[in-house]
Amino acid sequence: QVQVVESGGGLVQAGGSLRLSCATSGRTLSIYAMDWFRQAPGKEREFVARIIWSSGSTYYADSVKGRFTISRDNAKNTVYLQMNSLKPNDTAVYYCNSSPNTGGNYWGQGTQVTVSS
């Protein structure tokens, strides 16, 4: 089975930056894509960013485009989310999802990001 672990969350002031990491381990797999989602209090989980592993192609929600950057470390099977110009409405639990080529989804436990005014 696959383990997915997020880290790097914390509390920052508006305008600040954080970099989240998502490390995968366990049974070997071929990654098709890795995604970041987030869930704010009282709201449904929403898509943030996706990276296609083979090509490096990236996709972003409009709300974060130009501020967030998703990237990967192929050797470590790790994905990052660089978050700049953070806003209070970026406050959420951020979840990483790994999608193997064989199908299915593997979710991490989430990491809390809190942005103060």
PDB file of C-alpha atoms in Angstrom:
ATOM      1  CA  GLN A   1       0.000   0.000   0.000  1.00  0.00           C
ATOM      2  CA  VAL A   2       0.967   3.621  -0.485  1.00  0.00           C
ATOM      3  CA  GLN A   3       1.570   6.194   2.223  1.00  0.00           C
ATOM      4  CA  VAL A   4       1.101   9.901   1.547  1.00  0.00           C
ATOM      5  CA  VAL A   5       2.333  12.429   4.097  1.00  0.00           C
ATOM      6  CA  GLU A   6       1.971  16.207   3.908  1.00  0.00           C
ATOM      7  CA  SER A   7       4.089  18.658   5.851  1.00  0.00           C
ATOM      8  CA  GLY A   8       5.032  22.323   5.900  1.00  0.00           C
ATOM      9  CA  GLY A   9       1.825  23.899   7.101  1.00  0.00           C
ATOM     10  CA  GLY A  10       1.750  26.604   9.704  1.00  0.00           C
ATOM     11  CA  LEU A  11       0.564  30.068  10.633  1.00  0.00           C
ATOM     12  CA  VAL A  12       1.644  33.052   8.559  1.00  0.00           C
ATOM     13  CA  GLN A  13       0.555  36.634   8.097  1.00  0.00           C
ATOM     14  CA  ALA A  14      -1.201  37.787   4.961  1.00  0.00           C
ATOM     15  CA  GLY A  15       1.306  38.345   2.191  1.00  0.00           C
ATOM     16  CA  GLY A  16       3.645  35.701   3.509  1.00  0.00           C
ATOM     17  CA  SER A  17       4.757  32.413   2.013  1.00  0.00           C
ATOM     18  CA  LEU A  18       4.789  28.728   2.850  1.00  0.00           C
ATOM     19  CA  ARG A  19       5.995  25.651   1.042  1.00  0.00           C
ATOM     20  CA  LEU A  20       4.093  22.428   1.517  1.00  0.00           C
ATOM     21  CA  SER A  21       5.609  19.019   0.859  1.00  0.00           C
ATOM     22  CA  CYS A  22       3.922  15.741   0.057  1.00  0.00           C
ATOM     23  CA  ALA A  23       6.044  12.611   0.277  1.00  0.00           C
ATOM     24  CA  THR A  24       4.908   9.212  -0.938  1.00  0.00           C
ATOM     25  CA  SER A  25       6.288   5.873   0.193  1.00  0.00           C
ATOM     26  CA  GLY A  26       5.402   2.220   0.510  1.00  0.00           C
ATOM     27  CA  ARG A  27       4.549  -0.163  -2.271  1.00  0.00           C
ATOM     28  CA  THR A  28       6.024   0.831  -5.577  1.00  0.00           C
ATOM     29  CA  LEU A  29       3.754   2.552  -8.026  1.00  0.00           C
ATOM     30  CA  SER A  30       3.889   4.597 -11.181  1.00  0.00           C
ATOM     31  CA  ILE A  31       2.455   8.038 -10.568  1.00  0.00           C
ATOM     32  CA  TYR A  32       0.173   9.567 -13.139  1.00  0.00           C
ATOM     33  CA  ALA A  33      -0.518  12.794 -11.264  1.00  0.00           C
ATOM     34  CA  MET A  34      -0.377  14.377  -7.859  1.00  0.00           C
ATOM     35  CA  ASP A  35      -2.809  16.973  -6.640  1.00  0.00           C
ATOM     36  CA  TRP A  36      -3.323  19.442  -3.864  1.00  0.00           C
ATOM     37  CA  PHE A  37      -6.784  20.024  -2.473  1.00  0.00           C
ATOM     38  CA  ARG A  38      -7.877  22.140   0.451  1.00  0.00           C
ATOM     39  CA  GLN A  39     -10.829  22.282   2.771  1.00  0.00           C
ATOM     40  CA  ALA A  40     -11.740  25.366   4.764  1.00  0.00           C
ATOM     41  CA  PRO A  41     -13.998  25.225   7.822  1.00  0.00           C
ATOM     42  CA  GLY A  42     -17.614  24.753   6.805  1.00  0.00           C
ATOM     43  CA  LYS A  43     -16.759  24.300   3.145  1.00  0.00           C
ATOM     44  CA  GLU A  44     -16.323  21.390   0.777  1.00  0.00           C
ATOM     45  CA  ARG A  45     -12.933  20.208  -0.354  1.00  0.00           C
ATOM     46  CA  GLU A  46     -11.754  22.121  -3.415  1.00  0.00           C
ATOM     47  CA  PHE A  47      -9.118  21.558  -6.041  1.00  0.00           C
ATOM     48  CA  VAL A  48      -5.965  23.670  -5.779  1.00  0.00           C
ATOM     49  CA  ALA A  49      -3.307  22.352  -8.155  1.00  0.00           C
ATOM     50  CA  ARG A  50      -2.308  19.303 -10.161  1.00  0.00           C
ATOM     51  CA  ILE A  51       0.927  18.146 -11.753  1.00  0.00           C
ATOM     52  CA  ILE A  52       1.147  15.426 -14.396  1.00  0.00           C
ATOM     53  CA  TRP A  53       4.159  13.393 -13.397  1.00  0.00           C
ATOM     54  CA  SER A  54       5.563  12.420 -16.766  1.00  0.00           C
ATOM     55  CA  SER A  55       5.241  15.765 -18.500  1.00  0.00           C
ATOM     56  CA  GLY A  56       5.364  18.215 -15.622  1.00  0.00           C
ATOM     57  CA  SER A  57       2.237  19.915 -16.898  1.00  0.00           C
ATOM     58  CA  THR A  58       0.480  21.873 -14.193  1.00  0.00           C
ATOM     59  CA  TYR A  59      -3.054  23.022 -13.552  1.00  0.00           C
ATOM     60  CA  TYR A  60      -4.312  25.526 -11.017  1.00  0.00           C
ATOM     61  CA  ALA A  61      -7.536  26.750  -9.579  1.00  0.00           C
ATOM     62  CA  ASP A  62      -8.269  30.312 -10.607  1.00  0.00           C
ATOM     63  CA  SER A  63      -8.183  31.383  -6.983  1.00  0.00           C
ATOM     64  CA  VAL A  64      -4.489  30.506  -6.631  1.00  0.00           C
ATOM     65  CA  LYS A  65      -3.159  31.015 -10.144  1.00  0.00           C
ATOM     66  CA  GLY A  66      -0.156  33.313 -10.149  1.00  0.00           C
ATOM     67  CA  ARG A  67       0.432  32.862  -6.423  1.00  0.00           C
ATOM     68  CA  PHE A  68       0.900  29.103  -5.975  1.00  0.00           C
ATOM     69  CA  THR A  69       3.334  26.840  -7.807  1.00  0.00           C
ATOM     70  CA  ILE A  70       3.231  23.048  -7.821  1.00  0.00           C
ATOM     71  CA  SER A  71       6.421  21.131  -8.567  1.00  0.00           C
ATOM     72  CA  ARG A  72       7.842  17.642  -8.218  1.00  0.00           C
ATOM     73  CA  ASP A  73      10.989  15.771  -7.267  1.00  0.00           C
ATOM     74  CA  ASN A  74      10.996  12.686  -9.463  1.00  0.00           C
ATOM     75  CA  ALA A  75      13.643  10.820  -7.485  1.00  0.00           C
ATOM     76  CA  LYS A  76      11.834  11.277  -4.182  1.00  0.00           C
ATOM     77  CA  ASN A  77       8.258  10.904  -5.407  1.00  0.00           C
ATOM     78  CA  THR A  78       7.589  14.162  -3.649  1.00  0.00           C
ATOM     79  CA  VAL A  79       5.424  17.063  -4.696  1.00  0.00           C
ATOM     80  CA  TYR A  80       5.630  20.619  -3.405  1.00  0.00           C
ATOM     81  CA  LEU A  81       3.257  23.518  -3.259  1.00  0.00           C
ATOM     82  CA  GLN A  82       4.940  26.895  -3.024  1.00  0.00           C
ATOM     83  CA  MET A  83       2.400  29.383  -1.747  1.00  0.00           C
ATOM     84  CA  ASN A  84       3.163  33.082  -2.058  1.00  0.00           C
ATOM     85  CA  SER A  85       1.121  36.200  -1.369  1.00  0.00           C
ATOM     86  CA  LEU A  86      -1.053  34.252   1.006  1.00  0.00           C
ATOM     87  CA  LYS A  87      -4.480  35.577   1.854  1.00  0.00           C
ATOM     88  CA  PRO A  88      -6.717  34.873   4.837  1.00  0.00           C
ATOM     89  CA  ASN A  89      -9.102  32.936   2.598  1.00  0.00           C
ATOM     90  CA  ASP A  90      -6.272  30.519   1.817  1.00  0.00           C
ATOM     91  CA  THR A  91      -6.732  29.224   5.350  1.00  0.00           C
ATOM     92  CA  ALA A  92      -7.604  25.541   5.108  1.00  0.00           C
ATOM     93  CA  VAL A  93      -6.399  22.031   5.642  1.00  0.00           C
ATOM     94  CA  TYR A  94      -4.354  21.144   2.583  1.00  0.00           C
ATOM     95  CA  TYR A  95      -4.492  17.564   1.331  1.00  0.00           C
ATOM     96  CA  CYS A  96      -2.237  15.775  -1.101  1.00  0.00           C
ATOM     97  CA  ASN A  97      -3.532  13.094  -3.450  1.00  0.00           C
ATOM     98  CA  SER A  98      -1.484  10.626  -5.458  1.00  0.00           C
ATOM     99  CA  SER A  99      -3.020   9.046  -8.543  1.00  0.00           C
ATOM    100  CA  PRO A 100      -1.197   5.970  -9.882  1.00  0.00           C
ATOM    101  CA  ASN A 101      -1.231   4.994 -13.531  1.00  0.00           C
ATOM    102  CA  THR A 102      -3.156   1.885 -12.491  1.00  0.00           C
ATOM    103  CA  GLY A 103      -5.959   3.968 -11.054  1.00  0.00           C
ATOM    104  CA  GLY A 104      -7.192   4.835  -7.612  1.00  0.00           C
ATOM    105  CA  ASN A 105      -6.329   7.665  -5.282  1.00  0.00           C
ATOM    106  CA  TYR A 106      -4.177   7.883  -2.170  1.00  0.00           C
ATOM    107  CA  TRP A 107      -4.754  10.741   0.241  1.00  0.00           C
ATOM    108  CA  GLY A 108      -2.588  12.159   2.966  1.00  0.00           C
ATOM    109  CA  GLN A 109      -3.750  13.235   6.398  1.00  0.00           C
ATOM    110  CA  GLY A 110      -3.638  16.942   5.603  1.00  0.00           C
ATOM    111  CA  THR A 111      -1.620  19.853   6.907  1.00  0.00           C
ATOM    112  CA  GLN A 112      -3.117  23.013   8.383  1.00  0.00           C
ATOM    113  CA  VAL A 113      -2.412  26.377   6.797  1.00  0.00           C
ATOM    114  CA  THR A 114      -3.617  29.439   8.663  1.00  0.00           C
ATOM    115  CA  VAL A 115      -3.210  32.947   7.264  1.00  0.00           C
ATOM    116  CA  SER A 116      -3.864  35.850   9.594  1.00  0.00           C
ATOM    117  CA  SER A 117      -4.822  39.390   8.612  1.00  0.00           C
TER     118      SER A 117
END
